[in-house]
Coordinates of C-alpha atoms in Angstrom, one line a residue:
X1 CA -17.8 13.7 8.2
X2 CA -20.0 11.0 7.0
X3 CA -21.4 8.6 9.3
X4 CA -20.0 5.7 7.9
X5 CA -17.2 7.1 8.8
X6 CA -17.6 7.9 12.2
X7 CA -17.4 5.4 15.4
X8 CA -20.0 7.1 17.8
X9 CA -23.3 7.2 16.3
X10 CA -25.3 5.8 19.0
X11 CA -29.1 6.7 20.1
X12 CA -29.8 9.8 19.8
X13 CA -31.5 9.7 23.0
X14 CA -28.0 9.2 24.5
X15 CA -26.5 12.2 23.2
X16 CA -26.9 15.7 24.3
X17 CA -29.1 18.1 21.9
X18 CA -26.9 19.8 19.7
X19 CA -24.9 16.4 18.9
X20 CA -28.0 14.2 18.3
X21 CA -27.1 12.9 15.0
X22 CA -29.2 13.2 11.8
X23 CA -30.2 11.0 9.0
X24 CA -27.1 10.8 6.8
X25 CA -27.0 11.2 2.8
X26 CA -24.8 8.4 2.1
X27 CA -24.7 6.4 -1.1
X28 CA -24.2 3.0 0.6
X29 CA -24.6 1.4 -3.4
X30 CA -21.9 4.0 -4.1
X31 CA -19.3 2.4 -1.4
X32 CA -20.5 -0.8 -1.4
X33 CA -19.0 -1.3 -4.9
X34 CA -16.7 0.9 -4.6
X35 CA -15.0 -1.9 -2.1
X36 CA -15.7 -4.4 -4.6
X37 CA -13.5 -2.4 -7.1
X38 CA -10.6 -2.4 -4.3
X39 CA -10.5 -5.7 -3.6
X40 CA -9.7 -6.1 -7.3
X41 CA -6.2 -3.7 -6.6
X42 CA -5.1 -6.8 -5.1
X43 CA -4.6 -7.9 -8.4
X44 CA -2.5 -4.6 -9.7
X45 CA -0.2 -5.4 -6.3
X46 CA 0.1 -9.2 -7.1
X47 CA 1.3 -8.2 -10.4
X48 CA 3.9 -5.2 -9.4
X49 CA 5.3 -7.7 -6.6
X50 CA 5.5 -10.8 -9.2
X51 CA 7.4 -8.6 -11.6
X52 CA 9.6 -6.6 -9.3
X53 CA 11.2 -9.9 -8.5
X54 CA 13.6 -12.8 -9.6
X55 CA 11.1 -15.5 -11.4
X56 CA 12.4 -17.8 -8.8
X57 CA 10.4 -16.0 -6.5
X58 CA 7.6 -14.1 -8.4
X59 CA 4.8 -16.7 -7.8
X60 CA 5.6 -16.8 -3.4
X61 CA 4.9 -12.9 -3.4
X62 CA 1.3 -13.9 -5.2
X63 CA 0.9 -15.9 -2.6
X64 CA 2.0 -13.6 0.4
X65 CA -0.6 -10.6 -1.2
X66 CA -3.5 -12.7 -1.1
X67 CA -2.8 -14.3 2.1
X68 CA -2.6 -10.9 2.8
X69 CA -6.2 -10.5 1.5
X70 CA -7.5 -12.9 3.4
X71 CA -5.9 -12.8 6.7
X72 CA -6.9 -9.2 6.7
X73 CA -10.3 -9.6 5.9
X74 CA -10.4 -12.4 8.8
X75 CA -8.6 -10.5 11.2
X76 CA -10.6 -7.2 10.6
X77 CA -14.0 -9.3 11.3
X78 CA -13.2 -10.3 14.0
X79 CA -10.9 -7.3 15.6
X80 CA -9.9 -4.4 13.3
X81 CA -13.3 -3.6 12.3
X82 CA -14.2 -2.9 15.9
X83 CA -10.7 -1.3 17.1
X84 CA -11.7 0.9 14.1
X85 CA -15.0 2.2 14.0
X86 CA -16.4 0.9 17.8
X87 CA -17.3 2.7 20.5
X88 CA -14.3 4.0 22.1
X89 CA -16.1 5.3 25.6
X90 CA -14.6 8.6 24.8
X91 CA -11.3 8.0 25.0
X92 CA -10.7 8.6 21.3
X93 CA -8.2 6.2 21.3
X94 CA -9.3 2.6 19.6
X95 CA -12.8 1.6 19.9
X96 CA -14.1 -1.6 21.9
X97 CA -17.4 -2.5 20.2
X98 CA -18.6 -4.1 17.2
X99 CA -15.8 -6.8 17.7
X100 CA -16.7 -9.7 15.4
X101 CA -19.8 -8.5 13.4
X102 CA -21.6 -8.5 17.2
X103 CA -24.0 -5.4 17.2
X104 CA -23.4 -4.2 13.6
X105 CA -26.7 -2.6 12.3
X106 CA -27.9 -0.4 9.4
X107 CA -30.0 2.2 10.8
X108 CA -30.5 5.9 9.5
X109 CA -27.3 6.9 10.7
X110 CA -24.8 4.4 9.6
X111 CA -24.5 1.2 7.8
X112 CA -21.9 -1.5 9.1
X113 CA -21.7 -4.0 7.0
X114 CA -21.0 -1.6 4.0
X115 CA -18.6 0.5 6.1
X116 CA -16.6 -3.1 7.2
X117 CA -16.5 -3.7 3.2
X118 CA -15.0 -0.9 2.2
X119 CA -13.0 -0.4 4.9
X120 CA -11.7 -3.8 4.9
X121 CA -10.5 -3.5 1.5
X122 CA -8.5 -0.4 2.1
X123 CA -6.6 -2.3 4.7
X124 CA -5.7 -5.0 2.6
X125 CA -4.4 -2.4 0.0
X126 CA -1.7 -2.0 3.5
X127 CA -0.8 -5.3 3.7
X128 CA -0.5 -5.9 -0.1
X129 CA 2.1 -3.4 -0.4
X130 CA 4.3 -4.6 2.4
X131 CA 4.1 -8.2 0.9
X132 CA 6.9 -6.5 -1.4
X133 CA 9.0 -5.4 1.4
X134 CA 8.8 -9.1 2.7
X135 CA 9.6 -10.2 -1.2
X136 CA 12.1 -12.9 -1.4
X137 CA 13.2 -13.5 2.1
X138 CA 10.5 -14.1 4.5
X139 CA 8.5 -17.0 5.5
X140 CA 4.9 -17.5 4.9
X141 CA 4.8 -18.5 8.6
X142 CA 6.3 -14.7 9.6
X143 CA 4.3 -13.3 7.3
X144 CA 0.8 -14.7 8.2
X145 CA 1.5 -13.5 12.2
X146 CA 3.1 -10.2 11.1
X147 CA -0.5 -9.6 8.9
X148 CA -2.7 -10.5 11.5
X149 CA -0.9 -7.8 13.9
X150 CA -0.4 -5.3 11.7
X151 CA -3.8 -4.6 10.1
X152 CA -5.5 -6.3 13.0
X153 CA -3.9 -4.0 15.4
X154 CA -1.0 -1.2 14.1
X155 CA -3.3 -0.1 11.0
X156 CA -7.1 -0.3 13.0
X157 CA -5.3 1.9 16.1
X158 CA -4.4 4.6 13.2
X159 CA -7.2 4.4 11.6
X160 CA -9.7 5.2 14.6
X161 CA -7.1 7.8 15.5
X162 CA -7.5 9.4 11.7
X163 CA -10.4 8.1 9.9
X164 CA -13.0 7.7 12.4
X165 CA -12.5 11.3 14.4
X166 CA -9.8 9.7 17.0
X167 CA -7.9 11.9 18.7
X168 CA -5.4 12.3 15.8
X169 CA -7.8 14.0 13.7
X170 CA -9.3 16.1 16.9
X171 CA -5.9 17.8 17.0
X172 CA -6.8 18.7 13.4
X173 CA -4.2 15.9 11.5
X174 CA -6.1 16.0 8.0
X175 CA -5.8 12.9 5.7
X176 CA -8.5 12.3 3.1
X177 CA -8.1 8.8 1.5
X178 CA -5.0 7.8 3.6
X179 CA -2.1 8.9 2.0
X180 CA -0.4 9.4 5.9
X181 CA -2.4 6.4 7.8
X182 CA -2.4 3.6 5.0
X183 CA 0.7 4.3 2.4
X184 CA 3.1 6.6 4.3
X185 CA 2.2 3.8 7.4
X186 CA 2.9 0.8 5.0
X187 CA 5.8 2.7 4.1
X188 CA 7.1 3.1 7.2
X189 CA 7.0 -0.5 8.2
X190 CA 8.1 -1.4 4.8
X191 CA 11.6 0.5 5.7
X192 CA 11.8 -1.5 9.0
X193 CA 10.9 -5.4 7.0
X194 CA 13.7 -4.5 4.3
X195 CA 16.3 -3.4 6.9
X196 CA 15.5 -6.2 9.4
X197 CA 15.4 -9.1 6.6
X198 CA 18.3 -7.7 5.6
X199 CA 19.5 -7.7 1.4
X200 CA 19.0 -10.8 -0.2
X201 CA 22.5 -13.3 -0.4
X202 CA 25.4 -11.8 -2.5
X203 CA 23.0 -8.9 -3.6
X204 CA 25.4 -6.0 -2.6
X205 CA 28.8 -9.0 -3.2
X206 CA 31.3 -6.8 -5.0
X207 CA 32.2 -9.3 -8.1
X208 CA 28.6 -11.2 -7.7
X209 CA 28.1 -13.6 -10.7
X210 CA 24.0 -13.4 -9.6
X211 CA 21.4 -11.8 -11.5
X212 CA 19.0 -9.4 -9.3
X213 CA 17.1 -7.8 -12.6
X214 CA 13.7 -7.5 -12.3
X215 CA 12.3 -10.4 -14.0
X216 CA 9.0 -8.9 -15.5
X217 CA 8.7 -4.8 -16.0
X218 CA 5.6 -6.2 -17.8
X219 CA 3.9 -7.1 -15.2
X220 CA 4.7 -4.1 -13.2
X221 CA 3.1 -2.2 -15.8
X222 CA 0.3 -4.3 -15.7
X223 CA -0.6 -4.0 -12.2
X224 CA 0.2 -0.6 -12.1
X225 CA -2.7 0.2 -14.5
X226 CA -5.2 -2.1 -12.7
X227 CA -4.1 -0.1 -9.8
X228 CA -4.6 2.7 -11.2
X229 CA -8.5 2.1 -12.3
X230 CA -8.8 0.6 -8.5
X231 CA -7.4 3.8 -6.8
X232 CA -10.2 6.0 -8.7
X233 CA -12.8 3.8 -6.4
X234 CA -10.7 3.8 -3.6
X235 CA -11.1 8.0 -3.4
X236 CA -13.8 8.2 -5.1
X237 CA -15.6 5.8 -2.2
X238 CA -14.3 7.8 0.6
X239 CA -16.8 11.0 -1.3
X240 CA -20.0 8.5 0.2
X241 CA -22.5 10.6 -1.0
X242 CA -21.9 9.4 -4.4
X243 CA -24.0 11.0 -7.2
X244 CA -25.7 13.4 -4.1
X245 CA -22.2 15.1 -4.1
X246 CA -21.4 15.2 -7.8
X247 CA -18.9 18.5 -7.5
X248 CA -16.5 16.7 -4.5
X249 CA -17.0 13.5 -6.6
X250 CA -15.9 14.4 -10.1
X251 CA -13.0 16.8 -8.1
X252 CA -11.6 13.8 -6.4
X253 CA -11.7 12.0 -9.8
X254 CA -9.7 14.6 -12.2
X255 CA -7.2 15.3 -9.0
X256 CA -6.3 11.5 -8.8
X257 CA -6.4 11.0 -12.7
X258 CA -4.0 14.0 -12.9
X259 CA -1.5 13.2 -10.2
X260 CA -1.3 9.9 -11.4
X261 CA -0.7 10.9 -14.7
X262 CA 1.8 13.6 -13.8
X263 CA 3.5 11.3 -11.4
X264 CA 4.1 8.7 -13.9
X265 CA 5.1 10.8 -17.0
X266 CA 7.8 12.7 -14.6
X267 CA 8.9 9.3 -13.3
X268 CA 9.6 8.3 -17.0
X269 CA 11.5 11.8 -18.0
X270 CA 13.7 11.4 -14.7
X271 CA 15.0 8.0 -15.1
X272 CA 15.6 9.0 -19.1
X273 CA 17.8 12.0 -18.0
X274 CA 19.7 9.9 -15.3
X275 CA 20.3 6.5 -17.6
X276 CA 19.4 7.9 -21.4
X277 CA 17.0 4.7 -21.3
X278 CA 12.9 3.8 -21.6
X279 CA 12.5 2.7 -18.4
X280 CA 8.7 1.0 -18.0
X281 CA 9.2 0.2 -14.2
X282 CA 10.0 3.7 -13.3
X283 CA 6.8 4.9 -15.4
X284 CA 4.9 2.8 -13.6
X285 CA 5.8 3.2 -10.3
X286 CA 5.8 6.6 -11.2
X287 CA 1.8 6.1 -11.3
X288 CA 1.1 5.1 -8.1
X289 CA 3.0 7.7 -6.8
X290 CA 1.4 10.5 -7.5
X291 CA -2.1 8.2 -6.3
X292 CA -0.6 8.0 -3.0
X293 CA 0.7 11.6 -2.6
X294 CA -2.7 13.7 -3.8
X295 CA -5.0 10.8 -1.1
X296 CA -4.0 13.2 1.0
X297 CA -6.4 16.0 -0.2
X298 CA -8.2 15.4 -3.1
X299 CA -11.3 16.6 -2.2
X300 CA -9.2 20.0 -1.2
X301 CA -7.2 20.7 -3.7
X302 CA -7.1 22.4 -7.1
X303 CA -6.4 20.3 -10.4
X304 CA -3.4 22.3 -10.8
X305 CA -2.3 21.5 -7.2
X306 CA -2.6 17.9 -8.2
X307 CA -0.4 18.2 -11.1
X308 CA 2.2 19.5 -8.7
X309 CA 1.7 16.8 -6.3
X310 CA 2.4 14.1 -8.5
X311 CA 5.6 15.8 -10.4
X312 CA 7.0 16.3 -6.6
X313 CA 6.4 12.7 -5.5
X314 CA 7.9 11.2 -8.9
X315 CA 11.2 13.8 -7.6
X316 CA 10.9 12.4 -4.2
X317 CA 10.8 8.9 -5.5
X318 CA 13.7 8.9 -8.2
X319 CA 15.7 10.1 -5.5
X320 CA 15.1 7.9 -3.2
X321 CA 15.0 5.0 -5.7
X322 CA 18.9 5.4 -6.3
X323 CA 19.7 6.2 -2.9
X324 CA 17.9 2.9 -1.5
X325 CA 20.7 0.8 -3.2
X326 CA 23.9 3.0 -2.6
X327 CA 23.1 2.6 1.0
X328 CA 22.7 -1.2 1.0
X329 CA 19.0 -1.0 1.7
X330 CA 17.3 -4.4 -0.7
X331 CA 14.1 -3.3 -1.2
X332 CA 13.0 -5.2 -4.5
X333 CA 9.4 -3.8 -5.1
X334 CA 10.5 -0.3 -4.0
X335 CA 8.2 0.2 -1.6
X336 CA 10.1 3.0 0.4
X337 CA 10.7 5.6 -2.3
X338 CA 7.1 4.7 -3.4
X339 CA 5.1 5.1 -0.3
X340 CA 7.2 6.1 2.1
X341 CA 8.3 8.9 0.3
X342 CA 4.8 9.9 -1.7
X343 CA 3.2 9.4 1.8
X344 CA 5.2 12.4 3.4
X345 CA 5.0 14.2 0.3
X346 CA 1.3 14.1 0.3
X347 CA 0.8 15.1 3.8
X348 CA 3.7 17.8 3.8
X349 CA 2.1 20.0 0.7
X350 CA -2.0 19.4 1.6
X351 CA -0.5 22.2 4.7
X352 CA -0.2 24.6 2.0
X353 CA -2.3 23.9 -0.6
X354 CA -5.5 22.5 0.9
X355 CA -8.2 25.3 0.0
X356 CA -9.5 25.0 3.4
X357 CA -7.0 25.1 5.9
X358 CA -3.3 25.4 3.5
X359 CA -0.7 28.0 4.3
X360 CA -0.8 29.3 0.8
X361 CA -4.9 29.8 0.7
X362 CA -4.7 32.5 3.4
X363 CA -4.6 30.1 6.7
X364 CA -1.3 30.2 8.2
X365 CA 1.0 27.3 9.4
X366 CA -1.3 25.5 12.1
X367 CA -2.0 22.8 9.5
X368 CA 2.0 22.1 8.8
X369 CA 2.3 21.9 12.2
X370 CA -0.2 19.4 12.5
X371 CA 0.6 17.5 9.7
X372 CA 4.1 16.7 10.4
X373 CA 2.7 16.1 13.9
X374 CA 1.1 13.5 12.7
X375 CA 3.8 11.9 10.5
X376 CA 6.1 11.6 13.5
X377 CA 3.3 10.2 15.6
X378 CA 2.5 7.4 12.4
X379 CA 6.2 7.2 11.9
X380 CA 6.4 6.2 15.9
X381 CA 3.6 4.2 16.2
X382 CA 4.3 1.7 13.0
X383 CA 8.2 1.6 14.2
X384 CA 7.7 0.7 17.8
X385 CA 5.3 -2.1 17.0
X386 CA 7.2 -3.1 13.7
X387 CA 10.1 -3.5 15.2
X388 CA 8.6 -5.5 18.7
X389 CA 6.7 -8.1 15.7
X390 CA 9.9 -8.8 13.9
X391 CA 12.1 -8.7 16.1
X392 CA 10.2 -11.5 17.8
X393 CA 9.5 -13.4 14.7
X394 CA 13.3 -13.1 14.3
X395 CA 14.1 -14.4 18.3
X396 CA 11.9 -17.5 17.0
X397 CA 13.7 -18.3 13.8
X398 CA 10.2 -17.7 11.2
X399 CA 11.6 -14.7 10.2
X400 CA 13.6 -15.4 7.6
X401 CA 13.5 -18.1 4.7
X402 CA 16.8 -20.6 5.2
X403 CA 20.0 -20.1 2.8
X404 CA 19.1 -23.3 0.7
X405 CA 15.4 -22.0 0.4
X406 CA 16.6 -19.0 -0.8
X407 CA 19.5 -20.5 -3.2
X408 CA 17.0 -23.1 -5.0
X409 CA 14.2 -20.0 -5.0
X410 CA 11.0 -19.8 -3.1
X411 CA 8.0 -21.4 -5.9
X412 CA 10.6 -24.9 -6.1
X413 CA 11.5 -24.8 -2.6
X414 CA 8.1 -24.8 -0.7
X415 CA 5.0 -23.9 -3.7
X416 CA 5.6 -26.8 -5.6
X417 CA 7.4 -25.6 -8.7
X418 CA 8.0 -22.3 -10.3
X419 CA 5.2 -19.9 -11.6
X420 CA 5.0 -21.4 -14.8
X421 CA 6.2 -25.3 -15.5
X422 CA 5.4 -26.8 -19.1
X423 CA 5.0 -30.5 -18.9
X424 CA 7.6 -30.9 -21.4
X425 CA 9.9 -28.7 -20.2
X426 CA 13.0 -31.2 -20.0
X427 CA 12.4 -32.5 -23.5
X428 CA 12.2 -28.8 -24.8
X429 CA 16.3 -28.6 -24.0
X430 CA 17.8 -30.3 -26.7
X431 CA 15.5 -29.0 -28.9
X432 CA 15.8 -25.3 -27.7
X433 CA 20.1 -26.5 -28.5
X434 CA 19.4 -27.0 -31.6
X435 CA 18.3 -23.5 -32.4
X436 CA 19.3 -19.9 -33.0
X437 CA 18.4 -19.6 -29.6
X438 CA 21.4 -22.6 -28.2
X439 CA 24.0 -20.1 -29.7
X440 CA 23.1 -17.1 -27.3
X441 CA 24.9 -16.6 -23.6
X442 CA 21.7 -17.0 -20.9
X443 CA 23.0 -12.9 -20.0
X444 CA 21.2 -12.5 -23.6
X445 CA 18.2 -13.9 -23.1
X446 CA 17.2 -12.1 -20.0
X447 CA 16.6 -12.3 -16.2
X448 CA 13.8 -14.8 -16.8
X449 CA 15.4 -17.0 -18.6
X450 CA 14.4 -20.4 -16.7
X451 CA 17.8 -22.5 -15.2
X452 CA 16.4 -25.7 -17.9
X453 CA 17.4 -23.5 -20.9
X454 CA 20.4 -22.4 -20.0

């Protein structure tokens, strides 16, 4: 494992012989921008959330996936970084050191300030995906203190556990980019948000006169692609040896390219044999499943194998996708069936198809063992804490937006207007009357259509 990776690399006086650690061949250029490139995902995530919503709403989840941004980067500078990747006196639990930027260095054998921007980045791409699950119902107040604690705490315990050679990974747990640690994680507490906040008012009202349509598959599709370009960094900067690896670097590529691909195009067949209808949502999300499931083992895997990853994950995902709403489960930006769901499928098939260690390459069932080991420990882990954050939130009433907050919409309520206000919007009434348009029921002009022009 790469040292940029690792949280031990100390002196090598300190260590006995045979560990004393050698100069590493890492491209720190290589990862340096590759974090650059992530932080730009944040984008693709604003845009899914944005779209996956009523337009009432669409410009507070903006706001909730950069606070996200930033409260992670703040919290991970000053805690995560160190829970992560610091010294964890052999305990292999969550390291101690390196707490707010104090002893960070760039030596031979590992580069800090590189590692805490890449790194950092990756756990934003956490909290940007549960901004979705908190989509439309909870405060910015609830929100803020449930980012701090998550990535600060809940995501840098997993990660030193995984991604650092914690204990988690000692026992042999194998997750490449993160598809078990970060997604299948978010996932997780994604499932617990939704079912705490509970559905949004009158969404599952038998006879309900309210229109829950997405407001903008556009923008899903948008943000999906930008995603998409971002993720190819995302892997391609956990290979750190950049160009000095150019076999595991151009395999991770075409496996990520491929399952995305595959997990889109399926995603847009299934939903065409359930409805008989284009459905760009579902070809989007489709996408960024099959990203999440083959982060798992990219670097181990087979292009073929990655084609299979992403058709199972958009399976796993259209299933779950129409089972979310039958059981009275609101989850707007669908990020169970996407992560949750792509997560475990990810981790479940690298135990048999991972060339190095997978059932069907000649090496048993250890590895399944250990995988699904590690998804109940994850699964465990984000529930127990999830549910102690919220349910405390919820005991001091910043949980949960108000009922007129969430009749008038989020943007008027509290952001000062709605995503996008003309200056002459009220004098554009009468005229809009006059027209064509004046004839038509508002149920014909779409989900968007903004209250002023009905």
């Amino acid at each position: 494992m790469s040292s940029h990776l690792r949280h031990n690399e100390g002196a090598a006086a300190a260590l006995p012989i045979q560990n004393i650690p050698t100069p590493q061949t890492v491209d720190y250029d290589w990862v340096l921008v590759s974090g650059f490139i992530v932080i730009l995902t944040q984008v693709g995530f604003a845009f899914i959330g944005a779209g996956s919503v009523r337009y009432k709403n669409s410009q507070s989840v903006v706001i909730k996936v950069f606070l996200g941004l930033f409260l992670t980067v703040l919290i991970w500078w000053l805690f995560g970084y160190g829970f992560s990747f610091g010294d964890d006196f052999q305990t292999k639990f969550m390291g101690g050191t390196k707490l707010g930027g104090a002893k960070w260095e760039v030596t031979a054998y590992g580069n800090d300030y590189t590692n805490f921007v890449f790194r950092a980045s990756g756990a934003a791409v956490g909290t940007a995906i549960l901004a979705g699950a908190a989509a439309e119902r909870m405060t910015f107040l609830g929100w803020s203190i449930f980012t701090i604690l998550y990535s600060g705490f809940i995501y840098a315990g997993l990660t030193h556990w995984t991604l650092a050679a914690g204990w988690l990974s000692t026992l042999g747990y194998k997750d490449f980019s993160g598809a078990g640690v970060v997604f299948y994680a978010a996932g997780v507490a994604g499932l617990i948000m939704t079912v705490l906040l509970k559905p949004r008012k009158a969404r599952f009202d038998n006879g309900t006169t309210l229109d829950f349509n997405r407001h903008s598959p556009l923008y899903i599709g948008f943000g999906s692609l930008l995603v998409f370009a971002g993720w190819l960094f995302f892997n391609g900067g956990i290979v750190s040896q950049g160009a000095k690896s150019q076999y595991t670097q151009g395999l991770v590529a075409v496996n990520t390219l491929i399952a995305g691909a595959t997990g889109g195009f399926f995603s847009y067949v299934i939903r065409h044999i359930q409805y008989g209808t284009s459905n760009l949502a579902a070809l989007s999300r489709g996408v960024v499943c099959g990203l999440v499931a083959v982060s798992a083992a990219a670097d181990d895997m087979k292009p073929w194998t990655a084609f299979l990853y992403g058709a199972i994950a958009a399976l796993i995902y259209s299933f779950l996708a129409k089972v979310m709403p039958a059981a009275h489960i609101d989850d707007p930006v669908e990020v169970v069936p996407v992560y949750f769901g792509s997560g475990f499928v990810g981790i479940f098939l690298s135990a048999l198809f991972d060339t190095k260690a997978g059932a069907f390459y000649g090496f048993g069932a250890k590895l399944l063992g250990k995988q699904l080991l590690g998804l109940l420990i994850i699964f465990a882990w984000v529930t127990f804490f999830t549910l102690i954050i919220l349910l405390a939130l919820k005991g001091f009433g910043i949980l949960r937006i108000d009922a007129e907050t969430e009749n008038a919409g989020i943007d008027k309520a509290q952001c000062l207007g709605e995503a996008i206000v003309f200056a002459n919007q009220v004098d554009e009434v009468p005229l809009v009357q006059q027209t064509e348009l004046g004839n038509l029921r508002s149920s014909q002009l779409g989900s968007g259509l903004r209250s002023g022009f009905k």
